[in-house]
Coordinates of C-alpha atoms and ligand atoms in Angstrom, one line a residue:
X1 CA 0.0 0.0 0.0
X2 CA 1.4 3.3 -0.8
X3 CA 0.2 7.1 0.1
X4 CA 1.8 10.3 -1.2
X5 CA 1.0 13.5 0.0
X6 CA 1.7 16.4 -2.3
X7 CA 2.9 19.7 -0.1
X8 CA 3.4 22.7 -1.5
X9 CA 6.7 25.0 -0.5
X10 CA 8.1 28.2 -0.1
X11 CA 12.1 29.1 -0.4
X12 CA 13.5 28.3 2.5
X13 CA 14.4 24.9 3.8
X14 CA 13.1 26.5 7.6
X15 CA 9.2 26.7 6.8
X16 CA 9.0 23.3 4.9
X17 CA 5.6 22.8 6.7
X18 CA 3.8 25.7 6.7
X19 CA 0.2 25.2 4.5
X20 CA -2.6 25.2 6.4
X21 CA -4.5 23.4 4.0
X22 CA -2.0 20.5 3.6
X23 CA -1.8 20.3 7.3
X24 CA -5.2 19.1 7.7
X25 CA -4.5 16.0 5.4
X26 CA -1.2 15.5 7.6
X27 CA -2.8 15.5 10.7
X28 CA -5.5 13.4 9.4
X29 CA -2.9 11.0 8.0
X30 CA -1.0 11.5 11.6
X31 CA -4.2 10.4 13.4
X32 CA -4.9 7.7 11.8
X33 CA -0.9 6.2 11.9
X34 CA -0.8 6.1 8.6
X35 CA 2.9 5.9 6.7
X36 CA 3.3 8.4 3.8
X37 CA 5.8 10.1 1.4
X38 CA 5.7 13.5 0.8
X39 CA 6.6 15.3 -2.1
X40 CA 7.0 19.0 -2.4
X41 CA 6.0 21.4 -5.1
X42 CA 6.2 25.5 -5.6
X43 CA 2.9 27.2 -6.5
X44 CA 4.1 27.4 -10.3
X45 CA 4.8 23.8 -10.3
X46 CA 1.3 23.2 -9.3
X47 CA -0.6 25.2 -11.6
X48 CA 1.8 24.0 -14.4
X49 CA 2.4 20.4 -13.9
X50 CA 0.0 19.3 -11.5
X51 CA -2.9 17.6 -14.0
X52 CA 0.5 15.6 -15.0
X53 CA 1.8 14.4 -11.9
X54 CA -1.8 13.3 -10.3
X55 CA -4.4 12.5 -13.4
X56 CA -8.2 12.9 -12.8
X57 CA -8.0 15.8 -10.2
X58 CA -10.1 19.5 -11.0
X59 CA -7.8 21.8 -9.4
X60 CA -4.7 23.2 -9.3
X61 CA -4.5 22.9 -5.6
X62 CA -2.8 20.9 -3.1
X63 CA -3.1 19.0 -0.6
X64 CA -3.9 15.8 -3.2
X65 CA -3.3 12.4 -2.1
X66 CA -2.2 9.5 -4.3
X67 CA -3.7 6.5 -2.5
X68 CA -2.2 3.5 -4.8
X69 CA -2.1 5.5 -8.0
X70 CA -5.6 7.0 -7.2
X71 CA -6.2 10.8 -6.5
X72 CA -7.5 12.3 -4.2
X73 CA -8.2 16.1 -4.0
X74 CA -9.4 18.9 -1.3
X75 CA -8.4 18.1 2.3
X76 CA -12.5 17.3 3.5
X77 CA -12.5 15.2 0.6
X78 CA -9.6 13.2 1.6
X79 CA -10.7 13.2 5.3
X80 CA -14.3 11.6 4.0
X81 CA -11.7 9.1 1.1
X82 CA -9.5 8.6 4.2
X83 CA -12.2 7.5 6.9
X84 CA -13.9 5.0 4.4
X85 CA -10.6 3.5 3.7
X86 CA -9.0 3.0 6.8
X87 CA -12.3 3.9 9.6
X88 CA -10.3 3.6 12.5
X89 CA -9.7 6.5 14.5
X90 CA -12.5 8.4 12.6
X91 CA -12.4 11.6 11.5
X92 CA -15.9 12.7 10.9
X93 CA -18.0 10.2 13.3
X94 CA -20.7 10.0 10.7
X95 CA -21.7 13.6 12.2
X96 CA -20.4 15.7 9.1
X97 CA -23.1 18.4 9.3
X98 CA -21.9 19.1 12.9
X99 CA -18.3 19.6 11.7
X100 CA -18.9 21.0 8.7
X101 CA -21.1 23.7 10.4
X102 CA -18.0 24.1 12.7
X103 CA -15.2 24.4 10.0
X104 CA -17.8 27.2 8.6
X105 CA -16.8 29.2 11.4
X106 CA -13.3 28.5 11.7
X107 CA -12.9 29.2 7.7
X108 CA -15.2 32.1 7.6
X109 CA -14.3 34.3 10.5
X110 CA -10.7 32.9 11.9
X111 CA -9.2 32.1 8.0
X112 CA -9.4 35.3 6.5
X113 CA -7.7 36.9 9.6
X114 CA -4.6 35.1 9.7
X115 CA -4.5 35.5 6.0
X116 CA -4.3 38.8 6.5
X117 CA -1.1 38.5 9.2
X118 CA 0.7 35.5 6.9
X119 CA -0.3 36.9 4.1
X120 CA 3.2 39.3 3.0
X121 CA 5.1 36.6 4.6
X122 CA 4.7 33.9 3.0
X123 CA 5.5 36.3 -0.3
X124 CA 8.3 37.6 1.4
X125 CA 9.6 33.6 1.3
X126 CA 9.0 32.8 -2.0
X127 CA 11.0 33.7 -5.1
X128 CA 11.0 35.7 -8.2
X129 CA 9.1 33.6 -10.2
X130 CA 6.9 32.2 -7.5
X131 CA 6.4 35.9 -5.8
X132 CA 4.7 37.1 -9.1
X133 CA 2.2 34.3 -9.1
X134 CA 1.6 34.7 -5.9
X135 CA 0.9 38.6 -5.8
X136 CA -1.3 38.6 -9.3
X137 CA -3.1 35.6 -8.0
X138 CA -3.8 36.8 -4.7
X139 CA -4.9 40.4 -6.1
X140 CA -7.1 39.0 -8.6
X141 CA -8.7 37.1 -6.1
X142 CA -8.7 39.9 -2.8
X143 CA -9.3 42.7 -5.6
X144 CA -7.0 44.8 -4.0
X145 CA -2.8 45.2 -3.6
X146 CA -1.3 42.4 -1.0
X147 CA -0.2 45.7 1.2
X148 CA -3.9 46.9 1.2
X149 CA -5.3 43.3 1.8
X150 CA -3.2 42.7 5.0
X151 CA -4.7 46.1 6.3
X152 CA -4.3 47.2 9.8
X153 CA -2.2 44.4 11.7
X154 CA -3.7 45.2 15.5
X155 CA -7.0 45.7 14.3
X156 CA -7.0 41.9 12.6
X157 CA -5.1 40.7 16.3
X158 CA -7.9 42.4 18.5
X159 CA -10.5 41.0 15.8
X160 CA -9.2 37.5 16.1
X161 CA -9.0 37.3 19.9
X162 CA -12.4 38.3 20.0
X163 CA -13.7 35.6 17.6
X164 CA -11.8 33.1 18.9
X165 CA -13.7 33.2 22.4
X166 CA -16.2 30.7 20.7
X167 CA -13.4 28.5 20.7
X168 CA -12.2 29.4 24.1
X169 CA -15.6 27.9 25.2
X170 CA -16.4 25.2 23.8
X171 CA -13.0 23.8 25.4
X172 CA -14.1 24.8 28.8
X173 CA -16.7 22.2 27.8
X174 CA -15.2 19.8 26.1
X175 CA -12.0 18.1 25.6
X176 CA -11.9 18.8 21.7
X177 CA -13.5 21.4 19.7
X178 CA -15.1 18.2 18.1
X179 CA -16.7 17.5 21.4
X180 CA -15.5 14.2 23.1
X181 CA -13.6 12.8 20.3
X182 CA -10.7 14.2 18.1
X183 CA -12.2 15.5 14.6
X184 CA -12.3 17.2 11.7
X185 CA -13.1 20.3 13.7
X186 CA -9.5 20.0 15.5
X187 CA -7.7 19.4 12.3
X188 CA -8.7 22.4 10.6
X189 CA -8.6 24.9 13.9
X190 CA -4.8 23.3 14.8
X191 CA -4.4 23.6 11.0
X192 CA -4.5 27.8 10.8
X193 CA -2.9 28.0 14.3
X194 CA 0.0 26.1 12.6
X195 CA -0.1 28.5 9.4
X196 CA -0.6 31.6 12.0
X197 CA 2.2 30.3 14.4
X198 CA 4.6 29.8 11.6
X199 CA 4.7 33.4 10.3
X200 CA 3.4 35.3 13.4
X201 CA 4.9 33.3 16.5
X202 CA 4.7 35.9 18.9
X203 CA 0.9 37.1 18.4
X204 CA 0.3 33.2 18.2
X205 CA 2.0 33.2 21.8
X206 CA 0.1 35.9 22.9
X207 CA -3.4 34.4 21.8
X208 CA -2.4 31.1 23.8
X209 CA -1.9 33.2 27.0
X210 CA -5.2 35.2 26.9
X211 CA -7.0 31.4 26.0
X212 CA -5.6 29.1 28.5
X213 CA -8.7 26.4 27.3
X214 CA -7.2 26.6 23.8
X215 CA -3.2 26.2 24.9
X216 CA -4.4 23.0 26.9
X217 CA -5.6 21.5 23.8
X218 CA -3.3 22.8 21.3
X219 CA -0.4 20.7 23.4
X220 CA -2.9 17.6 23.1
X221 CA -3.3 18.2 19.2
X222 CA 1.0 18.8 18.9
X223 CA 1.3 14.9 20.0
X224 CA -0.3 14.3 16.0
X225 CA 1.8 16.9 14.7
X226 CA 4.9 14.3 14.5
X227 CA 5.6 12.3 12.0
X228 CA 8.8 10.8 10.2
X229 CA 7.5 11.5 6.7
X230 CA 8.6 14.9 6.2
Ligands
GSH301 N1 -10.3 23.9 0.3 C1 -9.1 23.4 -0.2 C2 -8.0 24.6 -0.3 C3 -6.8 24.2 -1.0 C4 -5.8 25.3 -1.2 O1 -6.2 26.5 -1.3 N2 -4.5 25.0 -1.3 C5 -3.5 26.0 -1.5 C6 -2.3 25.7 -0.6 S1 -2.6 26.1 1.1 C7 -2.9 25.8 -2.9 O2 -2.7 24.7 -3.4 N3 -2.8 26.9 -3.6 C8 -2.2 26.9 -5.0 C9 -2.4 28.2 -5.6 O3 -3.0 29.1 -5.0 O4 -2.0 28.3 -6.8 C10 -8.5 22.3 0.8 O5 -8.9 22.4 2.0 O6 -7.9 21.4 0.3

């Protein structure tokens, strides 16, 4: 049995492991103790080559996993592939409304924050070719300059503390955002954190000291963040 996990990276050696969206399939992979290859690409490589390298897929987006020469695209996609391929632990606990409803959240009001505090690093790490992708791709799609999108830095901190109380909560009440089993709604929360850590370690510090529920769990979620296939 074989599984490959197609990463995307940036310039430097240092933030191999950065994508938020590839983190969820490598946590989910982690999870489940599932061996794995990885293979990197730049985001020119993948919206040039990556039809050829993984047939069948309708996006030029990673993560994709090759699952014994079959494709799999969209980290939720792969989490639902993943769960009816190898069930045990599950990921979704047949309760997908309740997770997607939470991921809704978490991608709708947290995302586009931390986008907005990663967003000029993750240029500042990429090269030449890969920076003008980046910036005309990210323009087109924000409809405004990079500088302008990232707007005012403490104003998107003090925003994102205050949406993250939800979050804060529910682990007063639970053990995992999930509810009282690891799931999709932990993958994708520990998945930005990672994204938002990586660029902005000290505001990521300073979130985990105001939300002592969420540090708690974040050192319970780090124990899946191992793995020897990087
Ligand atoms: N909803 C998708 C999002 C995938 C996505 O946006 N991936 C980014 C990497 S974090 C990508 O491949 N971007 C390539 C590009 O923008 O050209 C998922 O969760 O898999």
């Amino acid at each position: 049995m074989s599984l490959t996990l197609l990463e995307i990276k940036l310039n430097s050696e240092d933030l191999r492991l950065w994508s938020p969206n590839t983190w969820k399939t490598r946590f989910s992979l982690n999870i489940k103790g599932l061996s794995y290859d990885t293979e990197f690409h730049s985001f020119v490589e993948i919206n040039k080559k990556l039809e050829n390298i993984a047939p069948g897929i309708p996006e030029n987006k990673v993560p994709v996993l090759i699952h014994d020469g079959k494709a799999v695209q969209e980290s939720y996609e792969i989490a639902k592939y993943l769960d009816r391929q190898f069930p045990k632990p599950s990921l979704l606990h047949s309760q997908e409304g309740v997770h997607r409803y939470l991921t809704a959240h978490i991608e709708t009001e947290l995302a586009p924050l931390i986008s907005k505090m990663v967003g000029l690093k993750v240029y500042e790490n990429l090269d030449e070719e890969n920076k003008e992708y980046y910036r005309s791709s990210r323009e087109a799609r924000y409809k405004d300059t990079l500088e302008n999108f990232a707007g005012d830095q403490e104003d998107n901190f003090n925003n994102f503390v205050k949406k993250f109380q939800l979050i804060e909560r529910m682990l007063g009440q639970f053990v995992w955002i999930s509810g009282s089993e690891l799931g999709w709604a932990d993958i994708v929360t520990a998945s930005w954190l990672i994204f938002f850590e990586t660029f902005q370690p000290e505001r990521h510090n300073q979130l985990l000291e105001i939300y002592p529920n969420a540090a708690n769990w974040q050192k319970k979620m780090n124990q899946y963040k191992q793995t020897n296939n990087q």
